[in-house]
Coordinates of C-alpha atoms in Angstrom, one line a residue:
Chain A
M1 CA 170.7 -154.8 -122.2
T2 CA 168.5 -157.7 -120.9
R3 CA 165.4 -158.4 -122.7
L4 CA 162.0 -158.4 -120.9
D5 CA 160.2 -161.8 -121.2
I6 CA 156.9 -161.6 -123.1
L7 CA 154.6 -163.7 -121.0
K8 CA 151.6 -165.4 -122.4
T9 CA 148.1 -164.5 -121.2
Y10 CA 146.2 -167.7 -120.5
K11 CA 142.6 -167.1 -121.5
I12 CA 139.6 -169.3 -121.9
Y13 CA 138.1 -170.7 -125.2
I14 CA 134.5 -170.1 -126.1
G15 CA 132.9 -170.3 -129.5
G16 CA 136.2 -170.2 -131.3
Q17 CA 137.2 -167.0 -129.5
F18 CA 139.7 -166.4 -126.6
P19 CA 137.9 -164.2 -124.2
R20 CA 138.9 -163.5 -120.6
T21 CA 136.4 -164.6 -118.0
E22 CA 133.4 -162.2 -117.8
S23 CA 133.9 -162.2 -114.0
G24 CA 137.3 -160.6 -114.3
R25 CA 138.6 -163.1 -111.7
Y26 CA 141.8 -165.1 -111.9
Y27 CA 144.1 -167.3 -109.8
P28 CA 147.8 -167.3 -109.7
L29 CA 149.6 -170.5 -110.8
T30 CA 152.9 -171.1 -109.2
G31 CA 155.8 -173.4 -110.1
R32 CA 157.9 -175.7 -107.9
N33 CA 159.9 -172.8 -106.4
K34 CA 156.7 -170.7 -105.8
E35 CA 157.5 -168.5 -108.7
L36 CA 154.5 -167.1 -110.6
L37 CA 153.9 -169.1 -113.8
A38 CA 150.7 -167.4 -115.0
N39 CA 147.5 -165.8 -113.9
V40 CA 144.8 -168.1 -115.0
C41 CA 141.1 -167.3 -115.6
L42 CA 138.8 -168.3 -112.8
S43 CA 135.7 -169.0 -114.9
S44 CA 132.3 -168.2 -113.6
R45 CA 128.9 -169.7 -114.2
K46 CA 128.2 -167.0 -116.7
D47 CA 131.2 -168.1 -118.8
F48 CA 129.8 -171.6 -118.6
R49 CA 126.4 -170.3 -119.8
N50 CA 128.0 -168.5 -122.7
A51 CA 130.0 -171.6 -123.6
I52 CA 126.8 -173.7 -123.6
V53 CA 125.2 -171.3 -126.0
A54 CA 128.2 -171.6 -128.3
A55 CA 128.2 -175.3 -128.0
R56 CA 124.5 -175.6 -128.7
T57 CA 124.8 -173.3 -131.7
A58 CA 127.7 -175.4 -133.1
F59 CA 125.9 -178.7 -132.6
A60 CA 123.7 -178.8 -135.7
G61 CA 126.6 -178.2 -138.0
W62 CA 129.1 -180.6 -136.3
S63 CA 126.7 -183.5 -135.8
S64 CA 125.5 -183.3 -139.4
R65 CA 129.0 -183.5 -140.9
S66 CA 129.9 -186.8 -142.4
G67 CA 131.8 -189.1 -140.1
F68 CA 134.6 -189.1 -142.7
N69 CA 134.9 -185.3 -142.5
R70 CA 134.9 -185.3 -138.7
G71 CA 137.7 -187.9 -139.0
Q72 CA 139.7 -185.6 -141.2
I73 CA 139.4 -182.8 -138.7
L74 CA 140.4 -185.0 -135.8
Y75 CA 143.5 -186.1 -137.7
R76 CA 144.2 -182.4 -138.4
I77 CA 144.2 -181.7 -134.6
A78 CA 146.7 -184.5 -134.2
E79 CA 148.9 -183.0 -136.9
M80 CA 148.8 -179.5 -135.3
L81 CA 149.5 -181.0 -131.9
E82 CA 152.5 -182.9 -133.3
G83 CA 153.8 -179.7 -134.8
R84 CA 153.7 -177.9 -131.4
K85 CA 155.1 -180.8 -129.4
E86 CA 158.0 -178.9 -128.0
Q87 CA 155.8 -176.2 -126.5
F88 CA 153.6 -178.8 -124.8
I89 CA 156.6 -180.7 -123.4
A90 CA 158.0 -177.4 -122.0
E91 CA 154.6 -176.5 -120.4
L92 CA 154.2 -180.0 -118.9
M93 CA 157.7 -179.7 -117.4
I94 CA 157.1 -176.4 -115.7
Q95 CA 153.9 -178.0 -114.3
G96 CA 156.0 -180.7 -112.7
S97 CA 156.5 -183.5 -115.3
T98 CA 159.9 -185.1 -116.0
P99 CA 161.2 -184.7 -119.6
K100 CA 160.5 -188.3 -120.4
A101 CA 157.0 -188.3 -118.9
A102 CA 156.2 -185.1 -120.7
S103 CA 157.4 -186.3 -124.0
E104 CA 155.4 -189.5 -123.6
E105 CA 152.2 -187.7 -122.6
V106 CA 152.3 -185.5 -125.8
S107 CA 153.0 -188.5 -128.1
C108 CA 150.3 -190.4 -126.4
S109 CA 147.8 -187.5 -126.9
V110 CA 148.7 -187.3 -130.6
D111 CA 148.2 -191.1 -131.1
L112 CA 144.9 -191.0 -129.2
L113 CA 143.6 -188.3 -131.6
V114 CA 144.7 -190.3 -134.6
Y115 CA 143.0 -193.4 -133.0
Y116 CA 139.7 -191.6 -132.7
A117 CA 140.0 -189.9 -136.1
G118 CA 139.9 -193.5 -137.5
W119 CA 136.8 -194.3 -135.5
C120 CA 134.8 -191.3 -136.8
D121 CA 133.2 -193.1 -139.7
K122 CA 133.3 -196.6 -138.3
Y123 CA 131.6 -196.7 -134.9
Q124 CA 128.2 -196.3 -136.5
A125 CA 128.7 -199.6 -138.3
L126 CA 129.9 -201.3 -135.1
F127 CA 127.0 -200.2 -132.9
S128 CA 124.1 -200.2 -135.4
S129 CA 121.9 -203.2 -135.8
V130 CA 119.1 -204.6 -137.8
N131 CA 116.6 -206.0 -135.4
P132 CA 114.3 -209.0 -136.1
V133 CA 110.7 -208.0 -135.5
A134 CA 107.4 -209.9 -135.8
S135 CA 105.7 -207.7 -138.4
S136 CA 106.4 -206.7 -141.9
H137 CA 108.8 -203.9 -140.8
F138 CA 112.4 -203.2 -141.4
N139 CA 113.7 -202.3 -137.9
F140 CA 117.1 -200.8 -137.3
S141 CA 118.9 -199.0 -134.6
V142 CA 121.7 -196.5 -135.1
P143 CA 123.7 -194.3 -132.7
E144 CA 123.1 -190.6 -132.8
A145 CA 125.0 -187.7 -131.2
M146 CA 123.5 -186.9 -127.8
G147 CA 123.9 -183.1 -128.0
V148 CA 125.9 -180.8 -125.8
V149 CA 128.2 -182.6 -123.3
S150 CA 129.8 -181.0 -120.3
I151 CA 133.1 -182.5 -119.2
I152 CA 135.0 -182.0 -116.0
S153 CA 138.4 -183.4 -117.1
S154 CA 141.1 -185.1 -115.1
E155 CA 142.8 -183.0 -112.4
E156 CA 146.1 -184.9 -112.6
S157 CA 146.8 -185.0 -116.3
S158 CA 147.2 -181.6 -118.0
L159 CA 147.1 -182.6 -121.6
L160 CA 146.3 -186.3 -122.0
G161 CA 143.5 -186.0 -119.5
L162 CA 142.0 -183.2 -121.6
V163 CA 142.5 -184.9 -125.0
S164 CA 141.2 -188.2 -123.8
S165 CA 138.0 -186.7 -122.4
I166 CA 137.3 -184.5 -125.5
A167 CA 138.2 -186.8 -128.4
P168 CA 135.5 -189.6 -127.9
V169 CA 132.8 -187.0 -127.3
I170 CA 133.5 -185.0 -130.5
T171 CA 134.1 -188.1 -132.5
G172 CA 130.5 -189.0 -131.9
G173 CA 129.3 -185.6 -133.3
N174 CA 128.7 -184.0 -129.9
T175 CA 129.8 -180.6 -128.9
C176 CA 131.3 -180.0 -125.5
V177 CA 132.3 -177.6 -122.7
V178 CA 135.3 -178.7 -120.8
L179 CA 136.6 -177.7 -117.4
A180 CA 140.4 -178.1 -117.4
S181 CA 142.6 -179.2 -114.6
E182 CA 142.7 -176.5 -111.9
S183 CA 146.3 -177.2 -110.8
K184 CA 147.7 -177.8 -114.3
P185 CA 145.7 -175.6 -116.6
L186 CA 148.5 -174.4 -119.0
C187 CA 148.2 -177.1 -121.6
S188 CA 144.4 -176.7 -121.9
V189 CA 144.8 -173.1 -123.2
T190 CA 147.6 -174.0 -125.6
F191 CA 145.5 -177.0 -126.8
A192 CA 142.7 -174.5 -127.5
E193 CA 145.1 -172.7 -129.8
V194 CA 145.7 -176.1 -131.5
L195 CA 142.0 -176.6 -132.0
N196 CA 141.6 -173.1 -133.2
S197 CA 144.1 -173.7 -136.0
S198 CA 142.8 -177.1 -137.1
D199 CA 139.5 -176.7 -138.9
V200 CA 137.4 -177.5 -135.8
P201 CA 134.4 -175.1 -136.1
G202 CA 134.1 -172.6 -133.3
G203 CA 131.9 -173.8 -130.4
V204 CA 132.5 -177.5 -130.9
V205 CA 135.0 -177.6 -128.1
N206 CA 134.9 -174.9 -125.4
I207 CA 137.5 -174.9 -122.7
L208 CA 137.2 -173.2 -119.3
T209 CA 139.7 -173.0 -116.5
G210 CA 138.7 -172.7 -112.9
K211 CA 137.4 -174.6 -109.9
S212 CA 135.3 -177.7 -110.1
S213 CA 134.0 -177.0 -106.6
E214 CA 132.4 -173.8 -107.9
L215 CA 131.3 -175.0 -111.3
H216 CA 130.3 -178.6 -111.1
Q217 CA 126.7 -177.9 -110.0
H218 CA 126.2 -175.7 -113.0
F219 CA 127.7 -178.3 -115.3
A220 CA 125.1 -180.7 -113.8
S221 CA 122.1 -178.5 -113.5
H222 CA 122.1 -176.6 -116.8
M223 CA 118.9 -177.7 -118.7
D224 CA 120.6 -177.4 -122.1
V225 CA 123.3 -179.9 -121.3
N226 CA 122.5 -183.5 -122.4
A227 CA 125.2 -185.4 -120.8
L228 CA 128.0 -184.9 -118.2
N229 CA 131.3 -186.7 -118.2
Y230 CA 133.2 -186.5 -114.8
H231 CA 136.8 -187.6 -114.8
R232 CA 137.7 -187.0 -111.1
E233 CA 137.1 -188.9 -107.9
D234 CA 135.6 -186.4 -105.5
K235 CA 132.7 -188.5 -104.0
K236 CA 130.9 -185.4 -102.7
E237 CA 130.9 -183.8 -106.1
I238 CA 129.7 -187.0 -107.8
T239 CA 126.7 -187.2 -105.5
N240 CA 125.9 -183.6 -106.0
I241 CA 126.2 -184.0 -109.8
R242 CA 123.9 -187.0 -109.8
E243 CA 121.3 -185.1 -107.9
Q244 CA 121.4 -182.0 -110.1
A245 CA 121.5 -184.0 -113.3
C246 CA 118.0 -185.4 -112.5
L247 CA 116.5 -182.0 -113.5
N248 CA 116.5 -182.8 -117.2
V249 CA 117.6 -186.5 -116.9
K250 CA 121.1 -185.8 -118.0
R251 CA 123.3 -188.9 -118.6
V252 CA 126.1 -188.8 -116.1
F253 CA 129.3 -190.9 -116.7
T254 CA 132.1 -191.0 -114.2
H255 CA 135.6 -192.1 -115.0
S256 CA 138.6 -192.8 -112.8
A257 CA 142.0 -191.3 -113.5
S258 CA 143.4 -194.7 -114.7
D259 CA 141.0 -194.6 -117.7
V260 CA 143.0 -191.8 -119.2
T261 CA 145.5 -193.4 -121.6
S262 CA 143.3 -196.0 -123.3
G263 CA 141.1 -195.3 -126.2
S264 CA 138.0 -197.3 -126.8
P265 CA 135.0 -197.2 -129.1
Y266 CA 132.8 -197.8 -126.1
L267 CA 133.8 -194.3 -124.8
I268 CA 132.3 -193.0 -128.0
L269 CA 129.1 -195.0 -127.5
E270 CA 128.6 -193.5 -124.0
N271 CA 127.7 -190.2 -125.4
Q272 CA 125.4 -191.6 -128.1
E273 CA 121.7 -192.1 -128.2
I274 CA 120.4 -195.2 -129.9
K275 CA 117.7 -194.4 -132.3
T276 CA 115.4 -197.1 -133.5
T277 CA 113.4 -196.8 -136.7
W278 CA 110.5 -198.8 -137.9
H279 CA 110.1 -198.8 -141.6
P280 CA 107.3 -200.7 -143.4
V281 CA 108.5 -203.3 -145.8
E282 CA 107.7 -202.1 -149.3
Q283 CA 106.7 -204.0 -152.3
I284 CA 109.6 -203.6 -154.7
G285 CA 109.3 -206.4 -157.2
P286 CA 105.8 -207.5 -158.4
G287 CA 104.3 -209.6 -155.6
K288 CA 107.6 -209.8 -153.7
A289 CA 108.6 -208.2 -150.4
G290 CA 111.5 -205.8 -151.0
Y291 CA 113.7 -206.5 -148.1
Chain B
M1 CA 107.3 -120.1 -156.2
T2 CA 104.1 -119.0 -154.6
Q3 CA 102.5 -121.3 -152.2
D4 CA 98.9 -121.5 -151.2
R5 CA 98.4 -122.1 -147.5
K6 CA 96.0 -124.8 -146.8
K7 CA 95.6 -126.8 -143.7
I8 CA 95.7 -130.6 -143.4
V9 CA 93.9 -132.0 -140.5
F10 CA 95.1 -135.2 -138.9
H11 CA 93.6 -137.0 -136.1
H12 CA 95.8 -138.3 -133.3
Y13 CA 93.8 -140.6 -131.2
E14 CA 93.8 -140.1 -127.5
S15 CA 95.7 -142.7 -125.6
T16 CA 92.6 -144.3 -124.2
S17 CA 91.5 -145.3 -127.7
F18 CA 94.4 -147.7 -127.8
S19 CA 93.0 -150.1 -125.3
E20 CA 89.4 -149.5 -126.6
P21 CA 89.6 -149.6 -130.3
G22 CA 85.8 -148.9 -130.4
N23 CA 86.4 -145.3 -129.6
A24 CA 88.6 -144.8 -132.6
N25 CA 85.8 -145.6 -134.9
K26 CA 83.9 -142.6 -133.8
L27 CA 86.6 -140.3 -135.2
F28 CA 86.9 -139.6 -138.8
F29 CA 88.9 -137.4 -141.1
P30 CA 87.0 -134.2 -141.8
F31 CA 89.1 -133.0 -144.7
Y32 CA 92.3 -134.0 -146.3
C33 CA 94.5 -132.5 -148.8
L34 CA 97.4 -134.1 -150.7
N35 CA 99.5 -131.8 -152.7
S36 CA 103.2 -131.4 -151.9
L37 CA 103.2 -127.9 -153.5
V38 CA 100.5 -126.4 -151.4
R39 CA 101.3 -128.0 -148.2
N40 CA 103.3 -126.1 -145.7
S41 CA 101.4 -126.1 -142.4
F42 CA 99.8 -128.8 -140.5
T43 CA 97.1 -129.1 -137.9
F44 CA 96.9 -131.9 -135.4
A45 CA 93.5 -132.4 -133.8
Y46 CA 94.1 -134.1 -130.5
S47 CA 90.5 -134.2 -129.8
T48 CA 87.7 -132.1 -131.2
N49 CA 88.6 -129.1 -129.0
Q50 CA 92.4 -129.2 -129.1
M51 CA 94.2 -128.0 -132.1
T52 CA 97.9 -127.4 -132.8
T53 CA 99.2 -125.9 -135.9
F54 CA 102.8 -126.0 -137.0
K55 CA 104.9 -125.6 -140.0
I56 CA 106.4 -128.5 -141.9
P57 CA 110.2 -128.0 -141.7
D58 CA 112.5 -128.3 -144.7
F59 CA 113.6 -132.0 -144.3
T60 CA 116.9 -131.3 -146.1
K61 CA 117.8 -129.3 -143.0
S62 CA 117.2 -132.1 -140.6
P63 CA 120.0 -132.2 -138.0
T64 CA 123.1 -134.2 -138.9
I65 CA 124.2 -137.0 -136.7
D66 CA 127.5 -137.5 -134.9
Q67 CA 128.0 -141.2 -135.4
V68 CA 130.9 -141.5 -133.0
G69 CA 128.9 -139.7 -130.3
I70 CA 125.9 -141.9 -130.9
E71 CA 128.0 -145.0 -130.6
E72 CA 129.6 -143.8 -127.4
R73 CA 126.2 -143.0 -125.9
V74 CA 125.0 -146.5 -126.8
A75 CA 128.1 -148.1 -125.3
R76 CA 127.3 -146.3 -122.1
F77 CA 123.7 -147.6 -122.0
N78 CA 125.1 -151.1 -122.2
T79 CA 127.1 -150.7 -119.1
R80 CA 124.1 -150.2 -116.9
S81 CA 123.6 -153.0 -114.4
I82 CA 120.1 -154.1 -113.7
K83 CA 119.6 -156.1 -110.6
K84 CA 117.3 -158.9 -109.8
E85 CA 113.9 -157.3 -109.0
S86 CA 114.0 -154.6 -111.6
K87 CA 115.4 -157.1 -114.0
V88 CA 112.3 -159.3 -113.6
K89 CA 110.1 -156.3 -114.0
G90 CA 112.0 -155.2 -117.1
L91 CA 111.8 -158.7 -118.6
K92 CA 108.0 -158.8 -118.1
L93 CA 107.8 -155.3 -119.6
I94 CA 109.7 -156.6 -122.7
L95 CA 107.2 -159.5 -123.1
N96 CA 104.4 -157.0 -122.9
M97 CA 106.0 -154.9 -125.6
I98 CA 106.6 -157.7 -128.1
D99 CA 104.9 -157.8 -131.5
L100 CA 105.1 -161.5 -132.0
T101 CA 105.8 -161.8 -135.7
T102 CA 105.5 -164.3 -138.5
L103 CA 106.1 -162.9 -142.0
E104 CA 107.0 -165.8 -144.2
G105 CA 105.9 -167.0 -147.6
K106 CA 105.0 -170.3 -146.0
D107 CA 102.6 -168.9 -143.4
T108 CA 99.3 -170.6 -143.1
E109 CA 96.2 -169.9 -140.9
G110 CA 97.3 -172.9 -138.8
K111 CA 100.7 -171.4 -138.1
V112 CA 99.1 -168.0 -137.3
K113 CA 96.6 -169.6 -134.9
Q114 CA 99.4 -171.4 -133.1
M115 CA 101.3 -168.1 -132.8
C116 CA 98.2 -166.4 -131.5
Y117 CA 97.9 -169.0 -128.8
K118 CA 101.5 -168.4 -127.8
A119 CA 100.7 -164.6 -127.8
M120 CA 98.1 -165.2 -125.1
H121 CA 99.7 -168.0 -123.2
L122 CA 103.4 -167.3 -123.2
H123 CA 104.4 -169.8 -120.5
D124 CA 101.5 -170.9 -118.4
I125 CA 103.7 -172.5 -115.7
L126 CA 104.8 -169.0 -114.7
P127 CA 102.0 -167.0 -113.0
D128 CA 101.5 -163.2 -113.6
L129 CA 103.0 -163.2 -117.1
P130 CA 101.6 -160.5 -119.4
T131 CA 100.5 -161.2 -122.9
V132 CA 102.5 -159.8 -125.8
A133 CA 101.3 -156.5 -127.3
A134 CA 100.3 -157.7 -130.7
V135 CA 100.9 -160.3 -133.4
C136 CA 102.2 -159.1 -136.7
V137 CA 101.1 -161.0 -139.9
Y138 CA 100.6 -160.6 -143.6
P139 CA 97.2 -159.1 -144.7
P140 CA 95.6 -162.5 -145.7
M141 CA 96.3 -163.8 -142.2
V142 CA 94.6 -160.9 -140.4
R143 CA 91.2 -162.5 -140.2
A144 CA 92.6 -165.8 -138.8
A145 CA 94.6 -163.9 -136.2
K146 CA 91.7 -161.7 -135.3
Q147 CA 89.5 -164.7 -134.7
A148 CA 92.1 -166.5 -132.7
L149 CA 92.7 -163.5 -130.5
L150 CA 89.0 -162.9 -129.8
N151 CA 88.4 -162.1 -126.1
S152 CA 92.0 -161.1 -125.6
K153 CA 93.7 -157.7 -125.5
V154 CA 96.3 -158.7 -128.0
K155 CA 96.2 -156.5 -131.1
V156 CA 96.6 -157.6 -134.6
A157 CA 99.1 -155.7 -136.7
S158 CA 99.4 -156.3 -140.4
V159 CA 102.2 -155.4 -142.7
A160 CA 100.9 -153.7 -145.9
T161 CA 102.1 -151.6 -148.9
A162 CA 103.9 -154.4 -150.8
F163 CA 105.9 -155.5 -147.8
P164 CA 108.9 -156.0 -147.6
S165 CA 110.2 -154.3 -150.7
G166 CA 107.6 -151.6 -151.1
Q167 CA 108.0 -151.9 -154.9
S168 CA 104.5 -151.3 -156.2
T169 CA 102.2 -148.6 -157.3
R170 CA 100.5 -146.2 -154.9
Q171 CA 97.1 -147.7 -155.9
V172 CA 98.1 -151.2 -155.0
K173 CA 99.6 -150.1 -151.7
L174 CA 96.4 -148.3 -150.7
L175 CA 94.3 -151.3 -151.7
D176 CA 96.6 -153.5 -149.6
T177 CA 96.2 -151.2 -146.6
R178 CA 92.4 -150.9 -146.9
Y179 CA 92.1 -154.7 -147.2
A180 CA 94.1 -155.3 -144.0
V181 CA 92.1 -152.7 -142.1
E182 CA 88.8 -154.2 -143.4
E183 CA 89.9 -157.6 -142.3
G184 CA 90.3 -156.2 -138.8
A185 CA 93.9 -155.1 -138.4
D186 CA 94.3 -152.7 -135.4
E187 CA 97.7 -151.6 -136.6
I188 CA 99.3 -151.2 -140.0
D189 CA 103.0 -151.6 -140.6
M190 CA 103.8 -149.9 -143.9
V191 CA 107.2 -149.8 -145.7
I192 CA 108.4 -146.6 -147.4
S193 CA 109.7 -146.5 -151.0
R194 CA 113.4 -146.5 -150.2
G195 CA 114.4 -146.0 -153.8
E196 CA 112.4 -142.8 -154.0
Y197 CA 113.7 -141.6 -150.7
L198 CA 117.4 -142.3 -151.6
K199 CA 116.8 -140.4 -154.9
G200 CA 115.9 -137.4 -152.7
N201 CA 112.2 -137.5 -153.7
Y202 CA 111.1 -136.6 -150.2
N203 CA 107.7 -135.2 -151.3
F204 CA 106.9 -138.6 -152.9
V205 CA 107.6 -140.4 -149.6
F206 CA 105.8 -137.8 -147.6
D207 CA 102.6 -138.1 -149.7
E208 CA 102.8 -141.9 -149.7
I209 CA 102.9 -142.0 -145.9
A210 CA 100.1 -139.4 -145.7
A211 CA 97.9 -141.3 -148.1
V212 CA 98.5 -144.6 -146.3
K213 CA 97.7 -142.9 -143.0
Q214 CA 94.4 -141.8 -144.5
A215 CA 93.7 -145.3 -145.7
C216 CA 94.4 -146.7 -142.3
G217 CA 91.3 -145.0 -140.8
P218 CA 91.2 -145.9 -137.2
A219 CA 94.2 -148.3 -137.3
R220 CA 97.5 -147.0 -136.0
L221 CA 100.2 -146.6 -138.6
K222 CA 103.8 -147.8 -138.1
V223 CA 106.2 -146.6 -140.8
I224 CA 109.1 -149.0 -141.6
F225 CA 112.2 -147.3 -142.9
E226 CA 114.3 -150.4 -143.5
T227 CA 117.3 -148.6 -142.0
G228 CA 119.7 -151.3 -143.3
E229 CA 119.1 -149.8 -146.8
L230 CA 119.4 -146.2 -145.8
S231 CA 123.2 -146.5 -145.1
T232 CA 123.8 -143.3 -143.0
L233 CA 122.5 -142.1 -139.7
D234 CA 121.8 -138.7 -141.3
N235 CA 119.3 -140.4 -143.7
I236 CA 117.7 -142.2 -140.8
R237 CA 117.2 -139.0 -138.9
R238 CA 115.7 -137.2 -141.9
I239 CA 113.3 -140.0 -142.7
S240 CA 112.2 -140.1 -139.1
D241 CA 111.4 -136.4 -139.1
L242 CA 109.6 -136.8 -142.5
A243 CA 107.5 -139.7 -141.4
M244 CA 106.4 -138.2 -138.2
Y245 CA 105.3 -135.0 -139.9
A246 CA 103.5 -137.1 -142.5
G247 CA 101.3 -138.8 -139.9
A248 CA 103.1 -141.8 -138.6
D249 CA 101.9 -143.0 -135.2
F250 CA 105.0 -145.3 -134.8
I251 CA 108.3 -145.3 -136.6
K252 CA 109.9 -148.7 -137.1
T253 CA 113.5 -149.6 -138.0
S254 CA 113.2 -152.6 -140.3
T255 CA 111.3 -155.3 -142.0
G256 CA 113.4 -158.0 -140.5
K257 CA 114.1 -159.3 -144.0
I258 CA 117.6 -157.8 -144.5
S259 CA 120.6 -157.5 -142.3
P260 CA 121.5 -155.3 -140.5
A261 CA 118.1 -154.9 -139.0
A262 CA 117.5 -153.0 -135.8
T263 CA 120.7 -151.8 -134.0
M264 CA 121.0 -149.7 -131.0
P265 CA 122.7 -146.7 -132.7
V266 CA 119.9 -146.6 -135.3
T267 CA 117.2 -146.8 -132.6
L268 CA 118.9 -144.1 -130.6
V269 CA 118.8 -141.7 -133.6
M270 CA 115.1 -142.4 -134.1
L271 CA 114.3 -142.0 -130.4
E272 CA 116.1 -138.6 -130.5
A273 CA 114.0 -137.6 -133.5
I274 CA 110.9 -138.6 -131.6
R275 CA 112.0 -136.5 -128.6
D276 CA 112.7 -133.5 -130.8
F277 CA 109.3 -133.9 -132.6
Y278 CA 107.6 -134.1 -129.2
F279 CA 109.3 -130.9 -128.0
T280 CA 108.3 -129.1 -131.2
T281 CA 104.7 -130.4 -131.6
G282 CA 103.7 -131.9 -128.3
K283 CA 102.7 -135.1 -130.0
M284 CA 104.0 -138.5 -128.8
I285 CA 105.2 -140.9 -131.5
G286 CA 105.9 -144.6 -130.8
M287 CA 109.1 -146.5 -131.6
K288 CA 109.5 -150.1 -132.8
P289 CA 112.9 -151.6 -133.4
A290 CA 112.4 -154.9 -135.3
G291 CA 114.6 -157.7 -136.4
G292 CA 117.8 -158.9 -134.8
I293 CA 116.8 -158.4 -131.2
S294 CA 116.8 -162.0 -129.9
T295 CA 118.2 -161.9 -126.4
A296 CA 116.7 -160.8 -123.1
K297 CA 120.0 -158.9 -122.4
S298 CA 119.7 -156.7 -125.5
G299 CA 116.0 -156.2 -124.8
L300 CA 116.9 -154.7 -121.5
Q301 CA 119.5 -152.6 -123.1
Y302 CA 116.9 -151.1 -125.4
L303 CA 114.7 -150.4 -122.4
V304 CA 117.5 -148.6 -120.7
M305 CA 118.0 -146.5 -123.8
L306 CA 114.3 -145.8 -124.1
R307 CA 114.0 -144.7 -120.5
E308 CA 117.1 -142.5 -120.7
T309 CA 116.1 -140.8 -124.0
L310 CA 112.3 -140.4 -123.8
G311 CA 111.5 -141.0 -120.1
N312 CA 108.9 -143.0 -118.3
D313 CA 106.0 -141.9 -120.5
W314 CA 107.2 -144.1 -123.3
L315 CA 107.7 -147.2 -121.1
S316 CA 104.6 -149.0 -122.2
N317 CA 103.5 -151.0 -125.2
E318 CA 101.4 -148.1 -126.3
W319 CA 104.7 -146.2 -127.3
F320 CA 107.3 -148.9 -127.6
R321 CA 107.3 -152.3 -129.3
F322 CA 109.8 -155.0 -130.1
G323 CA 109.3 -156.6 -133.5
A324 CA 110.6 -160.1 -132.8
S325 CA 109.9 -163.8 -132.8
S326 CA 112.7 -165.5 -130.9
L327 CA 113.0 -162.8 -128.3
A328 CA 110.0 -164.0 -126.3
N329 CA 111.4 -167.4 -125.6
D330 CA 114.8 -166.0 -124.5
V331 CA 113.0 -163.6 -122.1
L332 CA 110.9 -166.5 -120.8
M333 CA 114.1 -168.6 -120.2
Q334 CA 115.6 -165.7 -118.2
L335 CA 112.4 -165.4 -116.1
V336 CA 112.4 -169.1 -115.3
K337 CA 116.1 -168.9 -114.6
E338 CA 115.5 -166.1 -112.1
K339 CA 112.8 -168.2 -110.4
T340 CA 114.6 -171.6 -110.3
G341 CA 118.3 -170.5 -110.4
V342 CA 118.9 -173.0 -113.2
Y343 CA 119.9 -172.1 -116.7
Q344 CA 117.2 -173.2 -119.2
S345 CA 117.0 -174.9 -122.5
K346 CA 114.8 -174.1 -125.5
D347 CA 113.7 -177.7 -125.5
Y348 CA 111.3 -176.9 -122.7
F349 CA 109.6 -173.9 -124.2
S350 CA 106.9 -173.9 -126.9
A351 CA 108.1 -173.1 -130.4
D352 CA 107.4 -169.6 -131.7

């Protein structure tokens, strides 16, 4: 007797859980020969709202962890991803990659996570400064996590696009809500499973699948989002996003598809706020300035 | 055992006295008797010329509760869809039913004053917003709250009777209550002795509530059961019956100090007890779920449950309250969202 295939249900990832979209909508994803690969959740604005609530809740805990600990967790994501390499390669291939490209994309994603894991406790030192001031104050600037970041990740790259958009954001202590590629969403859901099994607290990364044309305005207008990273090239959407983002003066950063592979500490810095502190110089020794 | 039949007379204030507390002062307790052994009938005086007499039931025979049935009923309330216009009305009604609460050891007059301002000015950018129903504070903060709310219709509720544990002597509890009333509290939120109740010492709890009710004078009495400590729905139903017969004007789920606090199943059991009490005696009792209700959505679900269990008569802050602090801001955020179409952030609403 032939065995029935057990097909995976691709769901979204909110607050460490895998719910279906509250709207009950889905879109069929087809392969090269028009065969049905999966029914994928068509997320609604309410899913986005719920995801933002989860991200906001998770923010205090994630941003107050030590950089070192965040680094350990990012490294753990890399380990888990490495362990499920074959699954990702298979998924990339049914979404149209060649075996070689697929294998490269997964290795590159793992390496990128390790790269950012290393930066977790180092970017602060790189971007902090002690500033000369003309009064008896000790004046220094340090980067701080911005808050909740909404991300519309690359349309073309199923896994690497997702990883490269998420990693620098969470490295910096932010939490995020990510819209995955509409035409290649399979890896995003599997990557959520990787996150779920790698000590990342629920709500730090939330992944939605669906249409940017429907959701981008909510990503841009929601008052509880502090920054938006846009990794696509639709000019109309970019204009729209920039307008909507004015409501609460969100920071908007746009990236082209070619940015995908390279890691950079400056991508961490994008989603940081620089906080400057004035501290009066204290008398430490008798009759001597302390600093 | 032979039992003497004596009558206990309780005053139930006419609804008008709620908005004009001055009226309540004219009423007084003509006579009062406290003895579990001799008590077995009750007279309510609705006004001087309206009297109802009824027997106190045996509380050990309170109806038992079908937990599965209650949960299924609650699940059905939660499927109701409330659309735009009625949603906005519901949200405003929720705001108007809130007892804005601060009950912390670190409370100061300053904090209370700030909360009272919030009670009167929920979000001034939105026109036509109601005020909340009341603020709820500890007895030493009543005076400050009263002063801050001068010239507004917001009531001052005070917890009393060794809140939140209720572990003290009757004497201390009565002093606590009288102090709060003298300071100007319009409403008293008392806690019952859960230990005595769970021991089965129902007469003790009955007398305690009746004595506090007497000490309240003109103030309305809310009786807190701390349902999280009573473990079964049967216990909750029984204490609801007991408290209402003992003179509670309101029954209230929890102190907000332990979890679980208010839940929909518990509230439904209490609402059904209120309904049955109303059918038996004709007297309306108020309901106050408190603690754990922090989202506008769950607020609306409670309203649906209230409407479908007790009807329109209870849909006002005279008969239903939410004990909450963070609920107000969530409701405000939903109201602004309905107006602007944009999801809101707590950053742009005053702290509560």
